Coordinates of C-alpha atoms and ligand atoms in Angstrom, one line a residue:
X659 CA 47.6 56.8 1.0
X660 CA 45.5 55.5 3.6
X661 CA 46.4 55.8 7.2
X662 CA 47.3 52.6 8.8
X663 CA 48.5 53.0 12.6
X664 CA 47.4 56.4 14.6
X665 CA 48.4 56.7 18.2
X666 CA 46.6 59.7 20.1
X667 CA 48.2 61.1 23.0
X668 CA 49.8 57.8 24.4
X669 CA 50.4 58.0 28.3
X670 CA 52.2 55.4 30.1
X671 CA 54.1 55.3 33.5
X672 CA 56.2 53.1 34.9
X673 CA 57.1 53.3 39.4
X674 CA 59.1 56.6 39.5
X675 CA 59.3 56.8 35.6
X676 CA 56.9 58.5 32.8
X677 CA 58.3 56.4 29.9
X678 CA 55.5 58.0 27.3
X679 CA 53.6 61.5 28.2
X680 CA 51.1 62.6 25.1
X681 CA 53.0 60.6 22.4
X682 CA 51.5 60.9 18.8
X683 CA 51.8 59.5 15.4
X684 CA 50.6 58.4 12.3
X685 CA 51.8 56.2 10.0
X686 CA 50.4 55.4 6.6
X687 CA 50.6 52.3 4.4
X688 CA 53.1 52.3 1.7
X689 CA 55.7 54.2 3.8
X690 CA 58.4 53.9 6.1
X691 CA 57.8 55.7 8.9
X692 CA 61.1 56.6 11.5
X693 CA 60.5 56.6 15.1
X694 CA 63.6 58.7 16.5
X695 CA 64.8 59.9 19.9
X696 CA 67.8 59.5 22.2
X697 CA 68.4 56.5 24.5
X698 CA 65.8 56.5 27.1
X699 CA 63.2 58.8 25.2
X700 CA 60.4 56.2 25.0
X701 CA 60.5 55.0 22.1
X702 CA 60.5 51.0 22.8
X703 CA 57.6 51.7 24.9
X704 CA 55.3 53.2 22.9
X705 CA 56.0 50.1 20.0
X706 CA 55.5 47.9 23.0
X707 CA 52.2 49.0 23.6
X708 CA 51.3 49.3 20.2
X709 CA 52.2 45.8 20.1
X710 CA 49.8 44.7 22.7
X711 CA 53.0 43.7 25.2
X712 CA 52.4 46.8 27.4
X713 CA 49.1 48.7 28.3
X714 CA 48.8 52.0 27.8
X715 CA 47.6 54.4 31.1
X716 CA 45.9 56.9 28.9
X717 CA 45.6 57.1 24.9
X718 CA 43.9 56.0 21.5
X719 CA 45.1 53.4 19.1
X720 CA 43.7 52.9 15.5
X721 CA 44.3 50.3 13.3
X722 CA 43.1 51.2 9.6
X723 CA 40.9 53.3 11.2
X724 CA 39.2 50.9 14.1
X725 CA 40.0 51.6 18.1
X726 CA 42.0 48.7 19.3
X727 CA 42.4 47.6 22.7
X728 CA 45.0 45.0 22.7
X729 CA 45.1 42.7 25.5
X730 CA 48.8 40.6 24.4
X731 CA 50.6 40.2 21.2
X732 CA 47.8 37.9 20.1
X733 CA 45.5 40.5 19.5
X734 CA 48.0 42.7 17.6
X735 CA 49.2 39.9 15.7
X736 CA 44.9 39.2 14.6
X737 CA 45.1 43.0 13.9
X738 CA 48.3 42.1 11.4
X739 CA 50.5 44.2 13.5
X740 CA 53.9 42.7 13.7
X741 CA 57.5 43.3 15.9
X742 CA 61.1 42.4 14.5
X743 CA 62.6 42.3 17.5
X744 CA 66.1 43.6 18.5
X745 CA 67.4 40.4 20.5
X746 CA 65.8 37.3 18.3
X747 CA 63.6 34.4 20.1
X748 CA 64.4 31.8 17.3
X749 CA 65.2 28.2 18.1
X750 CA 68.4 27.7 17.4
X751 CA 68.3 23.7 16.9
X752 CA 65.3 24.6 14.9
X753 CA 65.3 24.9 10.9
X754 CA 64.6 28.2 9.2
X755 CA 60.9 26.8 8.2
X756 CA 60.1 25.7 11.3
X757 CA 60.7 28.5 13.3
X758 CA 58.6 30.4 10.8
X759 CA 56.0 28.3 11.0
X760 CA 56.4 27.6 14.2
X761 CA 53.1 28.7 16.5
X762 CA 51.6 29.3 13.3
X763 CA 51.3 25.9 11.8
X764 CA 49.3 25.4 9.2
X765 CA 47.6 22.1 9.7
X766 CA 46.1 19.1 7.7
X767 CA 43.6 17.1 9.8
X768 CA 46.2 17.2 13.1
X769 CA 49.2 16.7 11.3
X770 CA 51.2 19.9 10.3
X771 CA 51.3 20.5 6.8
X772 CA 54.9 21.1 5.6
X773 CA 54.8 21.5 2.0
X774 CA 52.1 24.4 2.0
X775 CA 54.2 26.4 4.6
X776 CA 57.2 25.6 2.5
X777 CA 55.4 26.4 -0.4
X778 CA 54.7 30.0 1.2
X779 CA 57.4 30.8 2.6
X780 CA 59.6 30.5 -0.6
X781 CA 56.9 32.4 -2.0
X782 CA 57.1 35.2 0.6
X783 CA 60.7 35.1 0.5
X784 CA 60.9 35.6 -3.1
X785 CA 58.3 38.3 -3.4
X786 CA 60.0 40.8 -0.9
X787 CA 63.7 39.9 -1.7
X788 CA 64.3 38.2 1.8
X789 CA 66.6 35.5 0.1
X790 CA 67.2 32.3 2.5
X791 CA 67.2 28.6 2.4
X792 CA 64.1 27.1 4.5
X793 CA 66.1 24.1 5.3
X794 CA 69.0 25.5 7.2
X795 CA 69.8 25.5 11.2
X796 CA 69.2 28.8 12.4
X797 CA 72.4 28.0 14.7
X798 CA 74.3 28.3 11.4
X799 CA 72.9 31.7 10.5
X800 CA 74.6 34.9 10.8
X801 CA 72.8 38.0 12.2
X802 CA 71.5 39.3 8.9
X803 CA 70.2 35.9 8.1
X804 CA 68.6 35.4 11.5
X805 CA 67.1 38.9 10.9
X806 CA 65.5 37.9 7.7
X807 CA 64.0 34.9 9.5
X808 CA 62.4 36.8 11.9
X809 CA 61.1 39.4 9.4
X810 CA 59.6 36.3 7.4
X811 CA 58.4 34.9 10.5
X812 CA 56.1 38.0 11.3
X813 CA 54.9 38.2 7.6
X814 CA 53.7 34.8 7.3
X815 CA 51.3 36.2 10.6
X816 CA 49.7 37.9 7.9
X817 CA 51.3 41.5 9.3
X818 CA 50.8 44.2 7.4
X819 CA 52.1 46.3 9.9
X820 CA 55.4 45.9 10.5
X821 CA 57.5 47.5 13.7
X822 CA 61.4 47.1 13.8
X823 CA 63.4 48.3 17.3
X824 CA 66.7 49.0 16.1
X825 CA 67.1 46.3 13.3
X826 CA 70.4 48.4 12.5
X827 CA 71.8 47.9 15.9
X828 CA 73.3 44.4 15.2
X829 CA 74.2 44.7 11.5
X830 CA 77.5 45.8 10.1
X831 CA 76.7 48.2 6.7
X832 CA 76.2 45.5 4.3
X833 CA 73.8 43.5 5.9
X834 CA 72.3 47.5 6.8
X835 CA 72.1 47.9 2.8
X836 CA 70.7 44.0 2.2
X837 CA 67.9 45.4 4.9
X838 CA 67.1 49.1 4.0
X839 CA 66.3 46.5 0.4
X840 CA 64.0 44.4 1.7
X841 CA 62.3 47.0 3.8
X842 CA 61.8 48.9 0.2
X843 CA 60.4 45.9 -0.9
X844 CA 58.0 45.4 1.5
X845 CA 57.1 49.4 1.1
X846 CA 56.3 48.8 -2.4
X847 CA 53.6 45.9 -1.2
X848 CA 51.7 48.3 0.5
X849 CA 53.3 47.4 3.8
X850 CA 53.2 50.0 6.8
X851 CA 57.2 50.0 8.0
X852 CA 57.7 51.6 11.9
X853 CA 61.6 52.2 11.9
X854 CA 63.2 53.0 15.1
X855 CA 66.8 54.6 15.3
X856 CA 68.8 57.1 16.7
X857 CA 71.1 56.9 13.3
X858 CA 70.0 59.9 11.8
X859 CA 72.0 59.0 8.2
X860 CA 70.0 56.0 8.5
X861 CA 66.4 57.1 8.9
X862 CA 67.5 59.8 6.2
X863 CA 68.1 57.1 4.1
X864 CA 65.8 54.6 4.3
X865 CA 62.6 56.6 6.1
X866 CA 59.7 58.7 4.3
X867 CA 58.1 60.2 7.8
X868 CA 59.6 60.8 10.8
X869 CA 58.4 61.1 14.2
X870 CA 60.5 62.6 16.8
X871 CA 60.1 61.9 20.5
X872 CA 61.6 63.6 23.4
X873 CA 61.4 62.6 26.8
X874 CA 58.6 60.5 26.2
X875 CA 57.0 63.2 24.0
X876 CA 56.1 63.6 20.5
X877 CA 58.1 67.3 19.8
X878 CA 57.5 66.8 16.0
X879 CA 56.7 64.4 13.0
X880 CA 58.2 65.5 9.4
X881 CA 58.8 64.4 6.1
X882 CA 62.5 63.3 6.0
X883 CA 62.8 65.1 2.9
X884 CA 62.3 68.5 4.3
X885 CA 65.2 67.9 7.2
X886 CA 68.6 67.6 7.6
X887 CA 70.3 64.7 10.5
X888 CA 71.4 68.0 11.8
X889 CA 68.4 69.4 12.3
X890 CA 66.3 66.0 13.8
X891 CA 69.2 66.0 16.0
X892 CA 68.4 69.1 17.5
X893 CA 64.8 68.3 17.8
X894 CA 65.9 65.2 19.5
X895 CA 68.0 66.8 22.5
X896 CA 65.9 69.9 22.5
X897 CA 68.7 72.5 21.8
X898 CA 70.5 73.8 19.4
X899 CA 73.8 71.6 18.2
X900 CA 77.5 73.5 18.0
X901 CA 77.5 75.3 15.0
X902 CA 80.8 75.8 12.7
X903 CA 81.9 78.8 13.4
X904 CA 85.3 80.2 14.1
X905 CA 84.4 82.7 16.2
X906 CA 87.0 86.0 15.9
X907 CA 90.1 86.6 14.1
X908 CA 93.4 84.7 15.6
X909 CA 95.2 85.1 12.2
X910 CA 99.6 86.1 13.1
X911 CA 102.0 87.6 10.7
X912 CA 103.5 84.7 10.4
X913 CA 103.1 83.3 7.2
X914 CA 102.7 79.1 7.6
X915 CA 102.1 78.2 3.7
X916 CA 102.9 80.2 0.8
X917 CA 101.9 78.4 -3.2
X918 CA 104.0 80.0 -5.6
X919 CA 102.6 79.5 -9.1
X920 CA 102.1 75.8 -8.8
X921 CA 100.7 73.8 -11.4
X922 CA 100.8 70.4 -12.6
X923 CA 100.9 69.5 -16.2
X924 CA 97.9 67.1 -17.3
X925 CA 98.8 64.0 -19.5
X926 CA 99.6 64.1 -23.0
X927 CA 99.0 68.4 -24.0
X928 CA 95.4 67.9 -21.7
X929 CA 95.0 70.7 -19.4
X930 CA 96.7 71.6 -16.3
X931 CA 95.8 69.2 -13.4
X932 CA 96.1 72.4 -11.4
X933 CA 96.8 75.6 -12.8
X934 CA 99.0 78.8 -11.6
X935 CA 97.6 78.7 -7.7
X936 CA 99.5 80.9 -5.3
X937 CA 98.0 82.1 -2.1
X938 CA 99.5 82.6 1.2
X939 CA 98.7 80.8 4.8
X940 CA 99.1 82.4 7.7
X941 CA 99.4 81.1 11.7
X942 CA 96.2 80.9 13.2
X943 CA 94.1 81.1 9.9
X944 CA 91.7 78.6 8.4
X945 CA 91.9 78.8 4.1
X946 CA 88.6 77.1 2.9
X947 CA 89.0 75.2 -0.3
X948 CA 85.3 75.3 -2.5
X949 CA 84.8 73.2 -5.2
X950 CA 82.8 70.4 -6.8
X951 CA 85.1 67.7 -6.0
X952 CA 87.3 66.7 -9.5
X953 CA 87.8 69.9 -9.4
X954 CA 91.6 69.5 -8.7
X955 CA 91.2 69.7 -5.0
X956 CA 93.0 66.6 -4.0
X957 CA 96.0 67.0 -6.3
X958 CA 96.0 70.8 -4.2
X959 CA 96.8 68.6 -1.3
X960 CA 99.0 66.1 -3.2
X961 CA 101.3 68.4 -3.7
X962 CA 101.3 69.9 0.0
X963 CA 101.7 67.0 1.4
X964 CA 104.6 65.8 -0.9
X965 CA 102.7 63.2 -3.7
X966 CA 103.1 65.1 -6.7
X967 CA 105.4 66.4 -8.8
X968 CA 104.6 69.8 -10.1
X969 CA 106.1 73.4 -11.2
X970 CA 106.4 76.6 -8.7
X971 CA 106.7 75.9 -5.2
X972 CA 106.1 75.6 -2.2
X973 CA 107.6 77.0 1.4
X974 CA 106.5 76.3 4.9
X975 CA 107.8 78.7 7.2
X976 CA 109.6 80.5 4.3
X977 CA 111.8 77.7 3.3
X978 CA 111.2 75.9 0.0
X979 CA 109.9 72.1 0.5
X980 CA 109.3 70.9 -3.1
X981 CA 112.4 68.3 -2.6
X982 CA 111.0 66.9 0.9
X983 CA 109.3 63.4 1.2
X984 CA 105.8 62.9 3.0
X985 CA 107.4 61.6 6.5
X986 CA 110.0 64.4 5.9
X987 CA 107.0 67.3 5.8
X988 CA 105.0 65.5 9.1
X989 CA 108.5 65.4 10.6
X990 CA 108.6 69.2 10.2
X991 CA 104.8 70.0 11.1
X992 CA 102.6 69.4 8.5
X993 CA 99.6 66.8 9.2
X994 CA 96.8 65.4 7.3
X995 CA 93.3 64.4 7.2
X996 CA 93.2 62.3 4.1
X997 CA 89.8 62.2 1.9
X998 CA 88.9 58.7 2.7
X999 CA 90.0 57.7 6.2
X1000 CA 89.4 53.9 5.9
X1001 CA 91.5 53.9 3.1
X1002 CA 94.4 56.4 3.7
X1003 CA 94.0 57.2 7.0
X1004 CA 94.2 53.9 9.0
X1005 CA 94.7 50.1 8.6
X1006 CA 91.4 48.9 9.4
X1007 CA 92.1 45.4 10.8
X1008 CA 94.9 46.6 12.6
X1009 CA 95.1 47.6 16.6
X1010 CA 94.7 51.1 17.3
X1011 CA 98.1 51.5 18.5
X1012 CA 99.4 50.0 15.2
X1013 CA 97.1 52.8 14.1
X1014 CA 98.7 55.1 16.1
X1015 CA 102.5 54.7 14.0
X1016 CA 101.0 55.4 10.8
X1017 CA 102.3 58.3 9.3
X1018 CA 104.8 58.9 12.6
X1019 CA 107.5 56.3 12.3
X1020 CA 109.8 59.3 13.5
X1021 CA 111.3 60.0 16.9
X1022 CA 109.3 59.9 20.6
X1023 CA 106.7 58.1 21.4
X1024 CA 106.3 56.3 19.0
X1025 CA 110.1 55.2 18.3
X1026 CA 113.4 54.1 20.6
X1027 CA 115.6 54.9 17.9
X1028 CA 115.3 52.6 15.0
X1029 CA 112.7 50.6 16.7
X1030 CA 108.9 50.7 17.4
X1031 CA 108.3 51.5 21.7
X1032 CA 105.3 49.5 22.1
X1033 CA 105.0 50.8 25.7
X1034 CA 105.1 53.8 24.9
X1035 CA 102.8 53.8 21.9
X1036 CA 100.6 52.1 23.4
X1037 CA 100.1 55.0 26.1
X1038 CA 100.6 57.6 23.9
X1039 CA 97.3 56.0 22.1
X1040 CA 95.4 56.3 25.3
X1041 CA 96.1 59.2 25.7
X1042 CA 94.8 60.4 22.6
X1043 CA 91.9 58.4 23.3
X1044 CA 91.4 60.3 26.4
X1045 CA 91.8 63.8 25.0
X1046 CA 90.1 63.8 21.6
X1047 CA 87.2 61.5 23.2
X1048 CA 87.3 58.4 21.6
X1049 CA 85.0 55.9 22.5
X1050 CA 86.7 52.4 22.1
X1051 CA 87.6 49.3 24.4
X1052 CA 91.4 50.1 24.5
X1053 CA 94.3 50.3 22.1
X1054 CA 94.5 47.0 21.3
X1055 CA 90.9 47.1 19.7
X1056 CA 90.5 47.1 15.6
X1057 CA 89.9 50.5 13.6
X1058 CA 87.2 48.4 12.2
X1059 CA 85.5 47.8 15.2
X1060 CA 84.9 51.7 16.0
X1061 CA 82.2 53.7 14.8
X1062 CA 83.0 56.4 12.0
X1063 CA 82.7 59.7 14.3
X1064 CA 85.5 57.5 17.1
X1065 CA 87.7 56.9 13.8
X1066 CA 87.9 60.1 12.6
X1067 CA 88.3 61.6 16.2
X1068 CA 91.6 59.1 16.3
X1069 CA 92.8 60.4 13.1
X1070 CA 92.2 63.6 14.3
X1071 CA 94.3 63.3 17.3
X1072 CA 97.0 61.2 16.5
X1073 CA 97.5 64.4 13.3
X1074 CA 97.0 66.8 16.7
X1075 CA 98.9 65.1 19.0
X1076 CA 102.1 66.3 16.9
X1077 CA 100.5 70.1 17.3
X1078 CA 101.6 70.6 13.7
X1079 CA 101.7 74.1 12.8
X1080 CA 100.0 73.1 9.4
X1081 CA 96.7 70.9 8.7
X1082 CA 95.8 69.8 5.2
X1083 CA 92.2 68.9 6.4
X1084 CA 90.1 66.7 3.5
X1085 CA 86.4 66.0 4.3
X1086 CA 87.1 66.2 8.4
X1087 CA 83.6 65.5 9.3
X1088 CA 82.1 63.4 6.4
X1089 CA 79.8 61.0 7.2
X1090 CA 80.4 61.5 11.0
X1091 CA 77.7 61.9 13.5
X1092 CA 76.3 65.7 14.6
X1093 CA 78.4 64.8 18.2
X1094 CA 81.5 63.7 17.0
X1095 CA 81.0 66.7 13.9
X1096 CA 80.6 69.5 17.2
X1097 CA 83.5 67.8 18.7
X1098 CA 86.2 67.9 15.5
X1099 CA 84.9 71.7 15.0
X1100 CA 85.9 72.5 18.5
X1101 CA 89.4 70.8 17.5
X1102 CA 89.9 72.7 15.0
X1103 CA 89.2 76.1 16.2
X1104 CA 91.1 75.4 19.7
X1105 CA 94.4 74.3 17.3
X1106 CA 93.7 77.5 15.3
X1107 CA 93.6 79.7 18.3
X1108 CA 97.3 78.2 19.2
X1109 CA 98.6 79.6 15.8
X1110 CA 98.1 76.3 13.6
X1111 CA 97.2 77.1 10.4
X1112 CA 94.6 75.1 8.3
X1113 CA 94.0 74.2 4.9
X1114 CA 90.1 73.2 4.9
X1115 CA 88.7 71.2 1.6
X1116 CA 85.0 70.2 2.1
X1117 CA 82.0 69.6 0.5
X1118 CA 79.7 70.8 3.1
X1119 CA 79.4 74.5 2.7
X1120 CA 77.9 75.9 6.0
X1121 CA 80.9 74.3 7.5
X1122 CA 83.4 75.6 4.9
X1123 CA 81.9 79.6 5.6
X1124 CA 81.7 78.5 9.3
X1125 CA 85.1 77.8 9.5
X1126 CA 87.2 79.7 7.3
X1127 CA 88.9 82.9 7.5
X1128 CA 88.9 82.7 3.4
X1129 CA 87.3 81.3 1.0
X1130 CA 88.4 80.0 -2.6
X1131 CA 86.8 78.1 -5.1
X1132 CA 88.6 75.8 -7.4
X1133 CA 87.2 75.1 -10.7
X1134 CA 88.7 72.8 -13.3
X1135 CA 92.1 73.2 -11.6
X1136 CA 91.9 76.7 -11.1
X1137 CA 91.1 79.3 -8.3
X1138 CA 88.5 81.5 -9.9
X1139 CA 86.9 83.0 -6.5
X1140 CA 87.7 84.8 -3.9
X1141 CA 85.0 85.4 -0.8
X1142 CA 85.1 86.3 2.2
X1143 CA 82.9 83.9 4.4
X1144 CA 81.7 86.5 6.8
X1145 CA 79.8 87.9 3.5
X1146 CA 79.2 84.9 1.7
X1147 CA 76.3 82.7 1.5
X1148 CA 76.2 78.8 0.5
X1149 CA 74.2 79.9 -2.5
X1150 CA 76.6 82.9 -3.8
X1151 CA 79.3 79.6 -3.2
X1152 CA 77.4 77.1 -4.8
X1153 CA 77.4 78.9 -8.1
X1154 CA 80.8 80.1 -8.0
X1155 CA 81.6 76.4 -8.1
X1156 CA 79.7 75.7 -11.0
X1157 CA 81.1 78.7 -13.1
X1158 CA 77.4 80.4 -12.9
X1159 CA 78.9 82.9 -11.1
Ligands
LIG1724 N1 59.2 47.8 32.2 C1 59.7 48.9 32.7 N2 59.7 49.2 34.0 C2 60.2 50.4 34.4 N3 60.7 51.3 33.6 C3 60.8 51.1 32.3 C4 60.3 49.9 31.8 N4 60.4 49.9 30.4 C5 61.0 51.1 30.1 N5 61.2 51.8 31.3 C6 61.8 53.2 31.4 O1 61.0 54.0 30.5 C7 61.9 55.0 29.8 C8 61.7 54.8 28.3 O2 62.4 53.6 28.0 P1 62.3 53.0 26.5 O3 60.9 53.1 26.0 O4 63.0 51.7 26.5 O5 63.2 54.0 25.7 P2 64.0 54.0 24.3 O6 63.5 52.7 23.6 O7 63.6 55.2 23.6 O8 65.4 53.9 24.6 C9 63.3 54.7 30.4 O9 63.5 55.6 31.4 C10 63.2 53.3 30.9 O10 64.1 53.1 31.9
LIG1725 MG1 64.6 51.0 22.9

């Protein structure tokens, strides 16, 4: 694959600032190619210059192999550079085909020639999967739309090259999906993609490379197969990211949970559901629940929180609970974190304080007898806000407008804010950013160390041997493993869960 873009030790300083010191990278054609970093790392700079809007102090550029010196955006445009940007200059009063064409008419005698440019730009638009219609308003285009026209825009230029600040920033995840398409499109035409981000899921996603600067510094450029968002995290703030880890023994006599031989029939003379499990939970310790998921792991927590019917039993703080509802069992100290928080976890297009009842129609703050306290809900939701850190506008805001890491934070606190003495704990930090991952860790471990006991399923294994004071694996319905995590590696885990072991 040939190299298209190489910048060579980039310098560029701005009065009391060094926005780019030594930055380096090189991106070849055919490939997406992910510039991460955090806020304020340099990374808009360096595409600035490369896109002849800034000049750089110090530093190379190449284009297919040629030194550039770009004067203005002309002269990487002539080079078939090209720049999505993150706020869009389109006319709005404009139609999609003319703001394509616009500044780049293509002319008969001195009249502009619409049909051609028509003619290529459905062309263009079919060939890379950027659907639109060229005879729309831009004013009545949605974000994603707009996007497209913009992305159009620089390939009828002729770029080749194509740089995108943040095109993620604006979009909600299907328009993100309808993008990460076209950008594998325009991969597969040869097309050199620069992808800037600080969503690590994302450039995992959607990237090939990755280049990773740090205060204005290039501190490393992989291949996003080799690493983990965990791991470009850390190479992104420079140290090393909380780990799971539990950190000492803070395990009581008390026992919190105790499975007596519980199984639940499967339909029709099929086997179990779940099959003879017994174990005991005490205060203060974390059980860690292995398995490849099917394996009857959510039915294990069906049945502790109260949504199955099954044989044997089961007692919290030594008194049988098999006849008690689910609000009965959070009324008495058990809370969840359900598998899929959108889901089962919270009503999306509701307000966080609505938010806030679910699960807890039951005594202060949430009720006044045998109605809803608003007031008082409403405070009690910023207060959770406050202590489990999640960012949002205010209580009255939609789940749905938070990002996953704030959501499951709330769900974490509201299940917290009752200090249960149990937690049936599904996935906690699926899909959730490293901070917000570090943050629901620390939860955990602070709620262990005040005697709640915890009932960890997941499907990440460094945090299930991080976490745990046990370990068992589940297979077909079963526990066939015991390990203790101290002594137990992901791969000695991984096979138990398949049977290999
Ligand atoms: N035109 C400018 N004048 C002065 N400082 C700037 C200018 N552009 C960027 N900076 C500063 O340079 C640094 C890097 O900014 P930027 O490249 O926008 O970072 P990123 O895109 O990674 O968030 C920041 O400290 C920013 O404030
Ligand atoms: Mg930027």
């Amino acid at each position: 694959m040939s190299i298209a873009v190489e910048l060579r030790h980039i310098s560029k300083r701005f009065p009391g600032v060094i926005a780019n010191k030594d930055v380096s990278m090189s991106v070849k054609s055919g490939t997406v190619h992910a510039l991460v970093g955090e806020n304020g790392a340099g990374k808009s700079t360096v595409m600035k210059i490369l896109y002849g809007m800034q000049r750089p102090d110090s530093g190379e550029i190449l284009v297919n192999g040629q030194p550039v010196h770009f004067k203005n955006p002309n002269d990487a445009i002539n080079a078939s550079i090209g720049m999505v940007h993150q706020h869009f200059m389109l006319a709005d009063n404009f139609t999609v085909l003319e703001n394509i064409i616009l500044g780049s008419e293509p002319k008969r005698g001195i009249t502009i020639d619409f049909a051609a440019a028509r003619a290529k730009v459905v062309e263009m638009a079919a060939q890379y999967g950027l659907d639109i219609d060229p005879d729309v308003l831009v004013e009545e285009l949605g974000v994603g739309q707009r996007q497209r026209v913009e992305i159009l825009k620089v390939l009828f230029r002729g770029a080749r090259i194509l740089i995108f600040d943040e095109p993620t920033a604006v979009l909600v995840p299907q328009e993100v999906d309808d993008l990460f398409k076209a950008l594998e499109g325009l991969r597969a035409q040869g097309m050199a993609i620069i992808f800037i981000s600080h969503k690590l899921d994302e450039v995992l996603r959607v990237a090939d490379d990755v280049t990773v600067i740090r205060q204005g510094s290039t501190v490393a450029e992989v291949r996003s197969k080799d690493v983990s968002a965990r791991q470009l995290a850390e190479l992104m703030v420079g140290s090393e990211l909380p780990k799971p880890s539990t950190l000492g023994r803070t395990r009581r006599e008390q026992i919190t949970l105790a499975l007596k031989a519980v199984s639940i029939p499967g339909s029709k003379g099929g086997r179990d559901l779940i099959s003879n499990i017994s174990f005991n939970l005490h205060a203060g310790e974390v059980i860690g629940i292995a398995g490849v998921e099917g394996n009857g792991q959510a039915e294990l927590v069906e049945v502790i929180m109260g949504l199955r019917d099954h044989s044997g039993s089961v007692e919290f703080n030594g008194s049988a609970i098999d006849g008690l509802s689910v609000s009965g069992r959070h009324h008495l100290g058990i809370g969840l974190i359900p598998e899929d928080r959108q889901r089962q976890g919270l009503m999306m297009n509701s307000p966080l304080w609505e938010n806030r009842i679910l699960g807890h129609q039951y005594g202060k703050p949430v009720m006044r007898g045998f109605v809803i306290d608003k007031k008082s809900t409403i405070e009690s939701t910023r207060n959770i806000m406050a202590e489990f850190d999640v960012r949002a506008p205010g209580p009255e805001v939609a789940a749905a407008a938070l990002s996953g890491g704030n959501q499951q934070k709330f769900i974490v606190g509201r299940e917290m804010s009752k200090a249960p003495s149990l937690l049936v704990a599904s996935h906690p930090t699926r899909g959730v950013d490293v901070g917000a991952q570090g943050a629901i860790w620390e939860l955990l471990r602070k709620a262990r160390e005040a005697g709640m006991a915890v009932v960890l399923i997941s499907a990440d294994l460094e945090e299930l041997i991080g976490m745990s004071d046990r370990l068992l694996v589940m297979l077909r319905g079963s526990i066939t493993a015991e390990f203790d995590p101290a002594k137990t590696t992901p791969e000695q885990l991984g096979s138990a869960m398949t049977g290999a072991a």
